[in-house]
PDB file of C-alpha atoms in Angstrom:
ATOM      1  CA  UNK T 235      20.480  28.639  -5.867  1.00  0.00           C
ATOM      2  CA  UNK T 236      22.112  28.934  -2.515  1.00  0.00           C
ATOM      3  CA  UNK T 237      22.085  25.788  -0.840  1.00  0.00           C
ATOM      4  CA  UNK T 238      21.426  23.292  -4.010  1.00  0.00           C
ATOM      5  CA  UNK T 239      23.139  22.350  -7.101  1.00  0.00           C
ATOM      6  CA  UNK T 240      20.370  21.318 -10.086  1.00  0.00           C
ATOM      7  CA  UNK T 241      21.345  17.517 -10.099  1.00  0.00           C
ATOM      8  CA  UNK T 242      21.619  17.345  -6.624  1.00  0.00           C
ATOM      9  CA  UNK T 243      17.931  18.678  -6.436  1.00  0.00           C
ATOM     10  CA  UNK T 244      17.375  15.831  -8.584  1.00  0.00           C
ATOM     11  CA  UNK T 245      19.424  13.253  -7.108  1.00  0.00           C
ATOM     12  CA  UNK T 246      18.147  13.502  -3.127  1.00  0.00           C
ATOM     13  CA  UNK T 247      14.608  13.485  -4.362  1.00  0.00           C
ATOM     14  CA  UNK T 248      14.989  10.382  -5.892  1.00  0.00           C
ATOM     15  CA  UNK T 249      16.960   8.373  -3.125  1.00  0.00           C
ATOM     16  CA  UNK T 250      14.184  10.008  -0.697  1.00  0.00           C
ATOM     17  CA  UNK T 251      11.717   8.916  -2.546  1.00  0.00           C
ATOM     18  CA  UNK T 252      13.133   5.136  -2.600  1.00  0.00           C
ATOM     19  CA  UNK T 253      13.982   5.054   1.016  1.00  0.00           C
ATOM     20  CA  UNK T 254      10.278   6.303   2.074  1.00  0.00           C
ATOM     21  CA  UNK T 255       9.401   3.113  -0.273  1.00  0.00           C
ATOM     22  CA  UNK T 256      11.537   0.861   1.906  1.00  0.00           C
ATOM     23  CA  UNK T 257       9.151   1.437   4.664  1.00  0.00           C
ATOM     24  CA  UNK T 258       6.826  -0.719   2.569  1.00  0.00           C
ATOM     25  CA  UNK T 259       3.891   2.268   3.124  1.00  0.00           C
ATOM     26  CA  UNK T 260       3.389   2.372  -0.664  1.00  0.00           C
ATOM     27  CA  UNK T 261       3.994   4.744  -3.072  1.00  0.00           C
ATOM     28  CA  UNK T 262       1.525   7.264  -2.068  1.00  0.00           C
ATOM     29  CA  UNK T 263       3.257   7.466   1.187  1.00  0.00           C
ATOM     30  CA  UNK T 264       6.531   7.675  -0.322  1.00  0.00           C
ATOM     31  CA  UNK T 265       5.750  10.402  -2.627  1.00  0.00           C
ATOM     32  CA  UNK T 266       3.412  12.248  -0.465  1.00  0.00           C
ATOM     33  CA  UNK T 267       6.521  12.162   2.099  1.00  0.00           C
ATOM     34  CA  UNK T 268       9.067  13.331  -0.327  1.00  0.00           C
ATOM     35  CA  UNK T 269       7.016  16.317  -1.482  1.00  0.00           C
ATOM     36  CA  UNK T 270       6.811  17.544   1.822  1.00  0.00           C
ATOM     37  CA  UNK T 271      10.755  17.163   2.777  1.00  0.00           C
ATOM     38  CA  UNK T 272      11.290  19.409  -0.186  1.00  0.00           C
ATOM     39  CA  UNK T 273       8.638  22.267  -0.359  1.00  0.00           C
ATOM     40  CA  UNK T 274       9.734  26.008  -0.408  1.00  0.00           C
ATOM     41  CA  UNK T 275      13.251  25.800  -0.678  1.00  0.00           C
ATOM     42  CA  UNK T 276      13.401  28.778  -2.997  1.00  0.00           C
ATOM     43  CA  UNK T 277      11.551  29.936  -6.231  1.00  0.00           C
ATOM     44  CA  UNK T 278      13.860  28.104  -8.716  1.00  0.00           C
ATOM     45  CA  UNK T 279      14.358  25.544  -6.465  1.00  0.00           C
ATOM     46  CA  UNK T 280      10.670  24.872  -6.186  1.00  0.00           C
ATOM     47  CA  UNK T 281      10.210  24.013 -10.365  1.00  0.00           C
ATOM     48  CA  UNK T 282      12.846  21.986  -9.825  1.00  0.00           C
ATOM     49  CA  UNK T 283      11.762  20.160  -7.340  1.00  0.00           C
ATOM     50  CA  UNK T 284       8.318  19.630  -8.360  1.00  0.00           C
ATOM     51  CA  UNK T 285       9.374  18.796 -11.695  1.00  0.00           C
ATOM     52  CA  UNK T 286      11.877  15.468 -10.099  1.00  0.00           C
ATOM     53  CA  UNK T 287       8.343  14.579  -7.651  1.00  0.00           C
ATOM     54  CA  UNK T 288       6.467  14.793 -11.527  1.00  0.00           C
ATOM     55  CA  UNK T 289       9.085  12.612 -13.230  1.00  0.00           C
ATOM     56  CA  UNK T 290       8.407   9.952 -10.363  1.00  0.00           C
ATOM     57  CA  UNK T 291       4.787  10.402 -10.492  1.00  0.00           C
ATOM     58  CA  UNK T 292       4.414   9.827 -14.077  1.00  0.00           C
ATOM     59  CA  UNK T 293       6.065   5.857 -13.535  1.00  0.00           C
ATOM     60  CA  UNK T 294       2.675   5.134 -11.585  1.00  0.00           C
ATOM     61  CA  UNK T 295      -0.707   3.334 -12.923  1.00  0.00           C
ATOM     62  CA  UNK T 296      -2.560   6.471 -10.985  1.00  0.00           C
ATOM     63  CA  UNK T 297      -2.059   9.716 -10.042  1.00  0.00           C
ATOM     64  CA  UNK T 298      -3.929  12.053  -7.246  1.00  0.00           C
ATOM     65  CA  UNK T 299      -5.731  14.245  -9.012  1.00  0.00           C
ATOM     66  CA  UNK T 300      -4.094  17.117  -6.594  1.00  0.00           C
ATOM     67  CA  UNK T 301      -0.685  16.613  -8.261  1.00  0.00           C
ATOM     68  CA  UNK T 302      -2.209  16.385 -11.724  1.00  0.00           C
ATOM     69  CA  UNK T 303      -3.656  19.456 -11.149  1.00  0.00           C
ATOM     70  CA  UNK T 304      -1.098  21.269  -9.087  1.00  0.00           C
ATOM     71  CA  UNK T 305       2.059  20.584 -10.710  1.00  0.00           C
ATOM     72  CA  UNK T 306       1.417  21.049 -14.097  1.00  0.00           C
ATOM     73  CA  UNK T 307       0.214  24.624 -13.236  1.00  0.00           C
ATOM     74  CA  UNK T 308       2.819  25.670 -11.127  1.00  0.00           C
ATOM     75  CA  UNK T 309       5.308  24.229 -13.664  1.00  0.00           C
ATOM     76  CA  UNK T 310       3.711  26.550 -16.484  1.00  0.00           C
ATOM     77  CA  UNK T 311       4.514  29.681 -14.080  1.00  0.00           C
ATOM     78  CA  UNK T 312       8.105  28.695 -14.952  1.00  0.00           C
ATOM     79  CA  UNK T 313       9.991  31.584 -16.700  1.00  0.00           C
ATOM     80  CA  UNK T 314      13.504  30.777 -18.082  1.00  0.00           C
ATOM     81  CA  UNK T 315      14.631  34.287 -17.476  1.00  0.00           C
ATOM     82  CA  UNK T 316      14.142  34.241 -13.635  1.00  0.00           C
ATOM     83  CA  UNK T 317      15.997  30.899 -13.909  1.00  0.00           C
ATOM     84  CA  UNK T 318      19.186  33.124 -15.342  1.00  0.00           C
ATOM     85  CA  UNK T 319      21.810  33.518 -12.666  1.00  0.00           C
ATOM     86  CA  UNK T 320      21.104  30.593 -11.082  1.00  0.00           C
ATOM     87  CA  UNK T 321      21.235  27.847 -13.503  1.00  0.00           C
ATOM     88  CA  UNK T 322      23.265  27.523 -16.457  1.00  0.00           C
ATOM     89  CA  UNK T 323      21.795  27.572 -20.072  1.00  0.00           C
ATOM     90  CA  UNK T 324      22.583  23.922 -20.223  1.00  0.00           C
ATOM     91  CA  UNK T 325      20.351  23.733 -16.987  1.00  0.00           C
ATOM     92  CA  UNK T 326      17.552  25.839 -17.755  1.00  0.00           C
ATOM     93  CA  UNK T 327      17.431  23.781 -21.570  1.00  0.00           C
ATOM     94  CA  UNK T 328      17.449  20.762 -19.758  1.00  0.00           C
ATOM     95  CA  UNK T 329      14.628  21.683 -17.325  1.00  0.00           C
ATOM     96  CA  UNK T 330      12.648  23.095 -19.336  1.00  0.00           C
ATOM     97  CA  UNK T 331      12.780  19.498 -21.616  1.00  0.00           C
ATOM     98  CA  UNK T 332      11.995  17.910 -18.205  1.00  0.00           C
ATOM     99  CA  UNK T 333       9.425  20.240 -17.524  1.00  0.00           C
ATOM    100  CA  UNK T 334       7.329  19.466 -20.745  1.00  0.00           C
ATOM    101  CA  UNK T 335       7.595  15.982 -20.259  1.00  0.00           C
ATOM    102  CA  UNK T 336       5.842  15.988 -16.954  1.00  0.00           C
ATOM    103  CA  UNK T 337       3.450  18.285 -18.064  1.00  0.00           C
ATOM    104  CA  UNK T 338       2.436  15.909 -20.728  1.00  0.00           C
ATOM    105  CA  UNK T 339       2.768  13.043 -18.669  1.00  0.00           C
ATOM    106  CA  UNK T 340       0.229  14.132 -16.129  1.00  0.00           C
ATOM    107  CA  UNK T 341      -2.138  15.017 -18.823  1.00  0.00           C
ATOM    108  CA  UNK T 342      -2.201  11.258 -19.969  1.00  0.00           C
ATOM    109  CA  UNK T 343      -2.005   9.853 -16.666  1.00  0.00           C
ATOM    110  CA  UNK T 344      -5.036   7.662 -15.116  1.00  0.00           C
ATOM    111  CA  UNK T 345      -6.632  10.028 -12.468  1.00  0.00           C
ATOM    112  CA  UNK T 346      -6.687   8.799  -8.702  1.00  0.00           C
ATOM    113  CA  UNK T 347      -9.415  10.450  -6.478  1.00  0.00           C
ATOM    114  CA  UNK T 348      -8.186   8.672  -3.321  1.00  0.00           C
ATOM    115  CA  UNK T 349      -6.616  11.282  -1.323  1.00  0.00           C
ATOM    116  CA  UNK T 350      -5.286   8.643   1.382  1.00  0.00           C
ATOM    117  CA  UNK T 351      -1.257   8.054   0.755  1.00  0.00           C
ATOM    118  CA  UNK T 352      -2.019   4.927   2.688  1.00  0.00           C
ATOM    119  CA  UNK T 353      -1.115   1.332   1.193  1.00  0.00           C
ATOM    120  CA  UNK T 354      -4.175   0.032  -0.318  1.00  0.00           C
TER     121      UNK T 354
END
């Protein structure tokens, strides 16, 4: 990873995603927002990143049905040995435990079919 260290990845997600919140827009908005900042940064990059929006997303009453779908299938593209190089084995262990946590906290989560990220 060029341009990123792992917790950083992590860590600017997060403080996005609370600023967008400030904006009082809602939580679609703020997530929706977020996800876009950080798309494509790199291949590694890009598990990471969806697996920090997937850690937010699973705090939330309801979930678009696009990121329940979307993120649990990209996540399970995720091969540790592509990972090798870039991220420690301390980092891949600990992203893969994040990983499976999202995973199986967007299979229990309470399906939103509202595509607006509009404040309801």
């Amino acid at each position: 990873m060029k341009d990123w260290e792992y917790d950083e990845i992590f860590e600017v997600i997060n403080e996005d995603y609370n600023e967008y919140l400030t904006l009082n827009r809602g939580y679609r908005y703020a997530i929706a927002r977020t996800s876009d900042e950080y798309i494509n940064l790199g291949r590694i990059e890009d598990f990471i990143v969806d697996t920090a929006i997937g850690e937010i997303l699973i705090t939330h009453n309801k979930v678009f049905i696009g990121y329940v779908e979307g993120i649990p299938k990209r996540l399970g593209m995720f091969n540790p040995k592509e990972a090798e190089g870039e991220l420690t084995e301390e980092e891949i262990k600990d992203l893969l435990q994040r990983i499976n946590q999202v995973i199986d906290g967007l299979k229990n989560a309470e399906i939103d079919y509202n595509p607006s990220a509009e404040k309801r």
